[in-house]
């Protein structure tokens, strides 16, 4: 290798040189990950597979079933005929969940206890977390304006990661009336676009009266999937807005020919709202948002997103279906794409693979129950790791189950 510059390579870069935006080779400190250069190119992606699911009801109580799963039901004609559906309707009676309550990973961990009691097997995977956390990491190379903090801890040879909620609460700007209303439009759209049962099980009265009850964001349905990227396997749970048609009964899949396997994930839909597109600028903003939608849906294996387009006054004008796997291509080919702000899904995944491997290898596996802080400061180029003296954030019932049961 004489004559060639020697680069110090790390396991998180496929051995590629670390070049800073200023053209210098960076000094790598393993407790910080350089976001602009950490990449593992072409990481193998495991097909996500649902292992269980759970529901929060209107009182935020947990049920290890699909009771809070909704079903898509919205006709283009109903939207057009009305001249636009008012998404502000019922705003004064919005039943908003208190999101300052720190639930940690409780719902997910208790769903794993339920699953493991039923199967008698420990749920395998290197990293266990909410989908929203992985979305943040996947989007990070292209989303540098917001800081965040995560907590991570090894327990029972698995790495658990949660959001550090106190940081979020301390740094988020107080929401103004306009943004509160706009987030209500999103929940109202979810309400008018779905039914609590598959449509063929709904009475005409149930269909016609939907949208009359106060909107609430307390009830949620979450899917828990096993997935993986590169050499890191993950168990992630995320909210699924609705099923397109129905959710297959797992019993019907037992012993069935793998070719006939009716994958529950194939039936899921992500719902979003966006401003109607009237200018190149609107189109460009929408495409930036689409890549977020892609990241979120892709991670759980949700095959489609339905976007409701609304006016600035909050009237739903139309809706459109997007296939998750086509989104990166749509954005890449678009004439509206702004080269400085748009994303590249392949590159985002290469970063995520490097980031996951970094977390898995740099946080000492032998030090169980020690809480590490993962930090991202707005606009910096590094994710950093530091040890805290905090107590584990893992649900005590989960810890007790894993410590006392014989699941392996
Ligand atoms: O900061 C918190 N307290 C967080 C709580 C941050 C992230 C998640 N969560 C909770 C969620 O409420 C849910 O129970 O974790 C669980 C799993 O969520 P996820 O699927 O991992 O979350 P994410 O992918 O970030 O968001 C999915 C949806 C959002 O829909 P849109 O269309 O905006 O992506 O989850 C909802 C929201 O509807 N959601 C929340 N709802 C109320 N309060 C919150 C929140 N703080 N965060 C996400
Ligand atoms: Ca949504």
Coordinates of C-alpha atoms and ligand atoms in Angstrom, one line a residue:
X1 CA 0.0 0.0 0.0
X2 CA 3.1 2.3 -0.3
X3 CA 2.4 5.7 -1.6
X4 CA -1.3 5.6 -0.7
X5 CA -2.6 7.8 2.1
X6 CA -3.4 5.7 5.2
X7 CA -6.9 6.2 6.5
X8 CA -8.0 5.0 9.8
X9 CA -11.1 3.1 9.1
X10 CA -13.7 2.0 11.6
X11 CA -16.2 -0.8 11.6
X12 CA -18.9 1.7 10.8
X13 CA -17.7 2.8 7.4
X14 CA -17.0 -0.3 5.3
X15 CA -13.4 0.8 5.6
X16 CA -13.9 4.0 3.6
X17 CA -11.9 7.0 4.5
X18 CA -13.4 9.5 6.9
X19 CA -13.5 12.8 5.1
X20 CA -14.9 15.8 6.8
X21 CA -16.8 18.5 4.7
X22 CA -13.6 20.5 5.0
X23 CA -11.5 17.9 3.3
X24 CA -9.6 16.7 6.2
X25 CA -9.4 13.2 7.7
X26 CA -11.3 13.3 10.9
X27 CA -10.0 12.1 14.2
X28 CA -12.4 9.5 15.2
X29 CA -13.4 9.2 18.8
X30 CA -15.5 6.1 19.2
X31 CA -17.9 7.9 21.6
X32 CA -19.0 10.1 18.7
X33 CA -20.3 9.0 15.4
X34 CA -19.8 11.4 12.4
X35 CA -23.1 11.6 10.7
X36 CA -21.9 12.9 7.4
X37 CA -19.5 10.0 6.9
X38 CA -20.6 6.9 8.9
X39 CA -22.0 4.5 6.3
X40 CA -22.2 0.8 5.8
X41 CA -23.1 0.5 2.1
X42 CA -25.5 -2.1 0.9
X43 CA -26.5 -3.5 4.3
X44 CA -28.7 -6.6 4.1
X45 CA -32.3 -5.7 5.1
X46 CA -34.4 -8.3 6.8
X47 CA -38.1 -8.4 5.8
X48 CA -40.0 -7.2 8.8
X49 CA -42.2 -9.8 10.4
X50 CA -45.0 -9.2 12.9
X51 CA -44.5 -11.1 16.1
X52 CA -47.3 -9.7 18.1
X53 CA -49.6 -6.6 18.4
X54 CA -51.3 -4.7 21.2
X55 CA -53.8 -1.9 21.8
X56 CA -54.3 1.0 24.1
X57 CA -57.9 1.7 24.8
X58 CA -59.6 5.1 25.4
X59 CA -58.4 5.0 29.0
X60 CA -54.9 4.2 27.9
X61 CA -55.2 0.7 29.3
X62 CA -53.2 -2.0 27.5
X63 CA -54.8 -5.0 25.8
X64 CA -52.8 -7.7 24.1
X65 CA -55.1 -7.8 21.1
X66 CA -56.2 -5.9 18.0
X67 CA -59.1 -4.1 19.6
X68 CA -57.9 -0.6 18.7
X69 CA -57.1 -1.5 15.1
X70 CA -59.1 0.7 12.6
X71 CA -60.1 0.0 9.1
X72 CA -59.8 2.3 6.1
X73 CA -63.1 3.7 4.8
X74 CA -63.2 6.8 2.8
X75 CA -64.7 7.4 -0.6
X76 CA -63.3 10.0 -2.9
X77 CA -66.9 10.9 -3.8
X78 CA -67.8 11.7 -0.2
X79 CA -64.8 14.1 -0.1
X80 CA -65.5 15.8 -3.4
X81 CA -69.3 15.9 -3.0
X82 CA -69.2 17.9 0.2
X83 CA -66.9 20.5 -1.4
X84 CA -64.3 19.5 1.2
X85 CA -64.6 18.0 4.7
X86 CA -64.0 20.4 7.6
X87 CA -61.1 18.9 9.6
X88 CA -61.5 21.5 12.3
X89 CA -64.9 20.1 13.3
X90 CA -65.0 19.1 16.9
X91 CA -61.7 20.8 17.8
X92 CA -63.2 22.3 20.9
X93 CA -64.0 18.8 22.2
X94 CA -60.6 17.2 21.2
X95 CA -59.7 14.6 23.8
X96 CA -55.9 15.0 23.7
X97 CA -53.6 12.6 25.4
X98 CA -51.2 14.1 27.9
X99 CA -47.9 13.5 26.2
X100 CA -45.8 14.7 29.1
X101 CA -46.5 11.3 30.9
X102 CA -43.4 9.2 30.4
X103 CA -44.5 5.7 29.4
X104 CA -40.9 4.6 28.6
X105 CA -41.0 1.3 26.7
X106 CA -43.8 -0.1 28.9
X107 CA -46.4 -1.0 26.2
X108 CA -43.9 -2.8 24.1
X109 CA -42.2 -4.6 27.0
X110 CA -45.5 -5.8 28.5
X111 CA -46.5 -7.0 25.1
X112 CA -43.3 -9.0 25.0
X113 CA -44.1 -10.5 28.4
X114 CA -47.5 -11.6 27.1
X115 CA -45.9 -13.0 23.9
X116 CA -43.2 -14.9 25.8
X117 CA -45.7 -16.3 28.2
X118 CA -47.7 -17.7 25.3
X119 CA -44.8 -19.1 23.3
X120 CA -42.4 -20.0 26.1
X121 CA -39.6 -18.4 24.1
X122 CA -37.5 -15.2 24.6
X123 CA -38.0 -12.7 21.8
X124 CA -34.6 -12.6 20.1
X125 CA -33.1 -9.4 18.7
X126 CA -30.1 -7.2 19.5
X127 CA -32.0 -3.9 19.9
X128 CA -35.5 -3.4 21.2
X129 CA -37.2 0.0 20.8
X130 CA -40.1 2.1 19.4
X131 CA -40.2 2.5 15.6
X132 CA -40.3 6.3 16.1
X133 CA -36.7 6.2 17.6
X134 CA -35.4 4.3 14.6
X135 CA -37.1 6.7 12.3
X136 CA -35.2 9.6 14.0
X137 CA -31.9 7.8 13.4
X138 CA -32.8 6.8 9.8
X139 CA -33.7 10.4 9.0
X140 CA -30.8 12.1 10.8
X141 CA -28.4 12.6 7.9
X142 CA -31.1 14.7 6.3
X143 CA -32.8 16.2 9.3
X144 CA -30.3 18.2 11.3
X145 CA -32.3 21.0 12.8
X146 CA -33.8 19.2 15.8
X147 CA -31.8 17.8 18.7
X148 CA -32.8 14.7 20.6
X149 CA -31.6 12.5 23.4
X150 CA -32.1 8.8 23.8
X151 CA -31.4 6.5 26.7
X152 CA -30.0 3.0 26.1
X153 CA -29.3 0.1 28.4
X154 CA -28.3 -3.5 28.0
X155 CA -30.4 -6.1 29.8
X156 CA -30.6 -9.8 29.3
X157 CA -28.1 -9.4 26.4
X158 CA -30.4 -7.1 24.5
X159 CA -30.0 -3.3 24.0
X160 CA -33.1 -1.3 24.9
X161 CA -33.5 2.3 23.6
X162 CA -36.0 4.9 24.6
X163 CA -36.5 8.6 24.1
X164 CA -35.2 10.8 26.9
X165 CA -38.5 12.5 27.4
X166 CA -37.3 15.2 29.9
X167 CA -35.0 16.5 27.2
X168 CA -37.8 16.6 24.7
X169 CA -40.1 18.4 27.1
X170 CA -37.5 20.9 28.1
X171 CA -36.5 21.8 24.5
X172 CA -39.7 21.7 22.5
X173 CA -41.1 25.1 21.9
X174 CA -44.5 25.6 23.4
X175 CA -47.0 24.8 20.6
X176 CA -48.9 27.8 19.2
X177 CA -52.6 27.7 18.5
X178 CA -52.1 27.2 14.8
X179 CA -49.8 24.2 15.1
X180 CA -52.2 22.6 17.7
X181 CA -55.0 23.0 15.2
X182 CA -52.9 21.5 12.4
X183 CA -52.1 18.5 14.5
X184 CA -55.8 18.1 15.2
X185 CA -56.5 18.0 11.5
X186 CA -54.2 14.9 11.3
X187 CA -56.2 13.1 14.0
X188 CA -59.5 14.3 12.5
X189 CA -58.5 12.9 9.2
X190 CA -57.7 9.5 10.8
X191 CA -61.1 9.6 12.4
X192 CA -63.1 10.3 9.2
X193 CA -61.0 7.9 7.1
X194 CA -61.5 4.9 9.3
X195 CA -64.0 2.6 10.9
X196 CA -63.5 0.5 14.1
X197 CA -64.4 -2.7 12.2
X198 CA -64.0 -3.9 8.6
X199 CA -66.6 -2.1 6.5
X200 CA -68.6 -5.3 5.8
X201 CA -69.2 -5.7 9.5
X202 CA -70.3 -2.1 10.0
X203 CA -74.0 -1.0 9.8
X204 CA -75.0 1.8 7.6
X205 CA -75.7 3.9 10.7
X206 CA -72.1 3.3 12.0
X207 CA -70.7 4.3 8.7
X208 CA -72.8 7.4 8.4
X209 CA -72.3 8.6 11.9
X210 CA -68.5 8.3 11.9
X211 CA -66.9 11.6 12.5
X212 CA -69.6 12.6 15.0
X213 CA -67.8 11.5 18.2
X214 CA -65.1 13.6 19.7
X215 CA -61.6 12.9 18.3
X216 CA -59.2 11.3 20.7
X217 CA -55.6 10.2 20.2
X218 CA -55.5 8.1 23.3
X219 CA -56.5 4.8 21.8
X220 CA -53.7 3.3 19.6
X221 CA -53.0 0.1 17.8
X222 CA -49.3 -1.0 17.7
X223 CA -47.6 -3.8 15.7
X224 CA -44.4 -5.4 17.1
X225 CA -42.1 -6.5 14.3
X226 CA -38.8 -8.3 14.1
X227 CA -36.5 -6.8 11.5
X228 CA -32.9 -6.1 10.9
X229 CA -30.3 -4.2 9.0
X230 CA -26.8 -5.4 8.3
X231 CA -25.7 -7.5 11.3
X232 CA -28.1 -5.9 13.8
X233 CA -31.4 -7.5 14.5
X234 CA -34.2 -5.4 15.9
X235 CA -37.6 -5.7 17.6
X236 CA -39.5 -2.5 17.0
X237 CA -43.1 -1.5 17.8
X238 CA -44.9 1.3 16.1
X239 CA -48.4 2.7 15.8
X240 CA -50.4 1.5 12.8
X241 CA -53.1 3.8 11.7
X242 CA -55.4 1.3 10.0
X243 CA -55.8 -1.8 8.0
X244 CA -56.7 -1.4 4.3
X245 CA -59.2 -4.3 4.3
X246 CA -58.7 -6.8 7.1
X247 CA -56.1 -8.3 9.3
X248 CA -55.5 -12.0 8.8
X249 CA -56.1 -14.2 11.8
X250 CA -52.7 -15.7 12.8
X251 CA -54.4 -19.0 13.3
X252 CA -55.2 -19.2 9.6
X253 CA -51.5 -18.9 8.8
X254 CA -50.4 -21.8 11.0
X255 CA -48.9 -24.6 9.0
X256 CA -50.0 -22.9 5.8
X257 CA -47.8 -23.1 2.7
X258 CA -45.3 -20.2 3.0
X259 CA -46.3 -19.1 -0.4
X260 CA -49.9 -18.7 0.9
X261 CA -48.8 -16.8 4.0
X262 CA -51.2 -13.9 4.4
X263 CA -48.8 -11.3 6.0
X264 CA -50.6 -9.0 8.4
X265 CA -48.1 -6.2 7.6
X266 CA -49.2 -6.3 3.9
X267 CA -52.6 -5.0 5.0
X268 CA -51.5 -1.9 7.0
X269 CA -51.8 1.7 6.0
X270 CA -50.1 4.9 7.3
X271 CA -52.3 8.0 7.2
X272 CA -51.0 11.5 6.9
X273 CA -52.3 14.9 6.0
X274 CA -50.6 17.6 3.9
X275 CA -51.4 21.0 2.5
X276 CA -52.8 20.9 -1.1
X277 CA -50.1 21.4 -3.6
X278 CA -50.3 24.6 -5.5
X279 CA -46.8 25.6 -6.2
X280 CA -43.3 24.2 -6.8
X281 CA -42.5 25.1 -3.2
X282 CA -45.5 23.2 -1.9
X283 CA -44.4 20.2 -4.0
X284 CA -40.8 20.4 -2.7
X285 CA -42.0 20.6 0.9
X286 CA -44.3 17.7 0.3
X287 CA -41.5 15.6 -1.1
X288 CA -39.3 16.2 1.9
X289 CA -42.2 15.0 4.1
X290 CA -42.7 12.0 1.9
X291 CA -39.3 10.7 2.7
X292 CA -40.2 10.8 6.4
X293 CA -43.4 8.9 5.6
X294 CA -41.3 6.4 3.7
X295 CA -38.8 5.9 6.6
X296 CA -41.6 5.4 9.1
X297 CA -43.6 3.0 6.9
X298 CA -40.6 1.1 5.5
X299 CA -39.3 0.3 9.0
X300 CA -42.5 -1.5 10.0
X301 CA -43.1 -3.0 6.6
X302 CA -46.2 -1.0 6.0
X303 CA -46.8 -1.1 2.2
X304 CA -48.9 2.0 1.7
X305 CA -49.5 5.5 2.9
X306 CA -52.7 7.5 2.2
X307 CA -52.2 11.2 2.2
X308 CA -55.2 13.5 2.8
X309 CA -54.7 16.9 1.1
X310 CA -56.2 19.9 2.9
X311 CA -56.5 23.6 2.4
X312 CA -54.9 26.2 4.7
X313 CA -58.3 26.5 6.3
X314 CA -58.3 22.8 7.1
X315 CA -60.7 21.5 4.5
X316 CA -59.9 18.0 3.1
X317 CA -60.0 18.3 -0.7
X318 CA -58.8 14.9 -1.9
X319 CA -56.6 12.0 -0.9
X320 CA -54.0 9.9 -2.6
X321 CA -52.4 6.5 -2.1
X322 CA -48.6 6.1 -2.2
X323 CA -46.8 2.7 -2.3
X324 CA -44.0 2.9 0.3
X325 CA -41.5 1.2 -1.9
X326 CA -42.0 3.6 -4.7
X327 CA -41.6 6.8 -2.6
X328 CA -37.8 7.1 -2.8
X329 CA -37.9 6.8 -6.6
X330 CA -40.7 9.3 -6.9
X331 CA -38.8 11.9 -4.9
X332 CA -35.5 11.2 -6.7
X333 CA -37.0 11.7 -10.1
X334 CA -39.0 14.7 -9.2
X335 CA -38.3 18.0 -10.9
X336 CA -39.1 19.8 -7.7
X337 CA -36.5 18.0 -5.7
X338 CA -34.2 20.4 -4.0
X339 CA -30.7 18.9 -4.1
X340 CA -29.8 20.3 -0.7
X341 CA -32.8 19.1 1.2
X342 CA -34.0 15.9 -0.4
X343 CA -33.2 12.6 0.8
X344 CA -31.7 9.4 -0.5
X345 CA -33.3 6.4 1.0
X346 CA -30.3 4.2 0.2
X347 CA -27.9 6.6 1.8
X348 CA -30.2 6.9 4.9
X349 CA -30.2 3.1 5.3
X350 CA -26.4 3.0 4.9
X351 CA -26.2 5.6 7.8
X352 CA -28.7 3.6 9.9
X353 CA -26.7 0.4 9.5
X354 CA -23.5 2.2 10.7
X355 CA -25.4 3.8 13.5
X356 CA -26.9 0.6 14.8
X357 CA -23.6 -1.2 14.6
X358 CA -22.0 1.6 16.5
X359 CA -24.6 1.5 19.3
X360 CA -24.4 -2.3 19.5
X361 CA -20.6 -2.4 19.7
X362 CA -19.8 0.8 21.6
X363 CA -22.2 0.5 24.5
X364 CA -20.5 -2.2 26.7
X365 CA -22.6 -5.3 26.6
X366 CA -21.2 -6.6 29.9
X367 CA -22.4 -3.6 31.8
X368 CA -26.1 -4.5 32.2
X369 CA -28.6 -2.0 33.5
X370 CA -26.2 0.9 33.1
X371 CA -28.0 3.8 31.3
X372 CA -26.2 5.5 28.4
X373 CA -27.2 8.7 26.9
X374 CA -27.2 9.1 23.1
X375 CA -27.2 12.8 22.2
X376 CA -27.8 14.8 19.1
X377 CA -27.3 18.6 19.3
X378 CA -29.1 20.6 16.6
X379 CA -27.0 21.0 13.5
X380 CA -24.0 19.2 14.9
X381 CA -22.3 16.4 12.9
X382 CA -22.1 14.0 15.7
X383 CA -24.1 11.5 17.6
X384 CA -22.5 11.1 21.0
X385 CA -22.5 8.5 23.7
X386 CA -22.0 9.1 27.4
X387 CA -22.5 7.0 30.5
X388 CA -25.0 8.2 33.1
X389 CA -25.5 7.1 36.7
X390 CA -29.3 6.9 36.2
X391 CA -31.4 3.9 37.1
X392 CA -32.7 1.6 34.4
X393 CA -35.8 2.7 32.7
X394 CA -37.1 -0.8 32.0
X395 CA -40.5 -1.8 33.2
X396 CA -40.2 -3.8 36.5
X397 CA -42.7 -6.4 35.4
X398 CA -40.7 -7.1 32.3
X399 CA -37.4 -7.3 34.2
X400 CA -38.9 -9.6 36.8
X401 CA -40.3 -11.8 34.0
X402 CA -37.0 -12.1 32.3
X403 CA -35.1 -12.7 35.5
X404 CA -37.4 -15.3 37.0
X405 CA -38.7 -17.1 34.0
X406 CA -36.9 -19.9 32.2
X407 CA -37.3 -18.4 28.7
X408 CA -34.1 -18.6 26.7
Ligands
LIG1 O1 -42.4 11.3 23.3 C1 -43.2 10.4 23.4 N1 -43.9 10.3 24.5 C2 -43.3 9.4 22.4 C3 -44.2 8.4 22.5 C4 -42.4 9.5 21.2 C5 -42.6 8.4 20.3 C6 -43.6 7.5 20.5 N2 -44.4 7.5 21.6 C7 -45.3 6.4 21.8 C8 -46.5 6.5 20.9 O2 -47.6 7.2 21.5 C9 -46.9 5.0 20.8 O3 -47.6 4.6 21.9 O4 -44.7 5.3 21.4 C10 -45.6 4.4 20.8 C11 -45.1 4.0 19.4 O5 -45.0 5.0 18.6 P1 -44.2 5.1 17.2 O6 -45.1 4.5 16.2 O7 -42.9 4.5 17.5 O8 -44.2 6.6 17.1 P2 -43.8 7.5 15.8 O9 -43.4 6.6 14.7 O10 -43.0 8.6 16.2 O11 -45.2 8.2 15.4 C12 -46.3 7.5 14.9 C13 -47.6 8.0 15.4 C14 -47.8 9.5 15.1 O12 -48.5 9.6 13.8 P3 -47.8 10.5 12.6 O13 -48.7 10.3 11.5 O14 -47.7 11.9 13.1 O15 -46.4 9.9 12.4 O16 -47.7 7.9 16.8 C15 -48.4 9.0 17.3 C16 -48.7 10.0 16.2 O17 -50.0 9.8 15.8 N3 -47.6 9.7 18.3 C17 -48.0 10.3 19.4 N4 -49.2 10.6 19.8 C18 -49.4 11.3 20.9 N5 -48.3 11.7 21.7 C19 -46.9 10.7 20.1 C20 -47.1 11.5 21.3 N6 -46.0 12.0 22.0 N7 -45.8 10.4 19.4 C21 -46.2 9.7 18.4
LIG2 CA1 -50.2 8.8 10.8

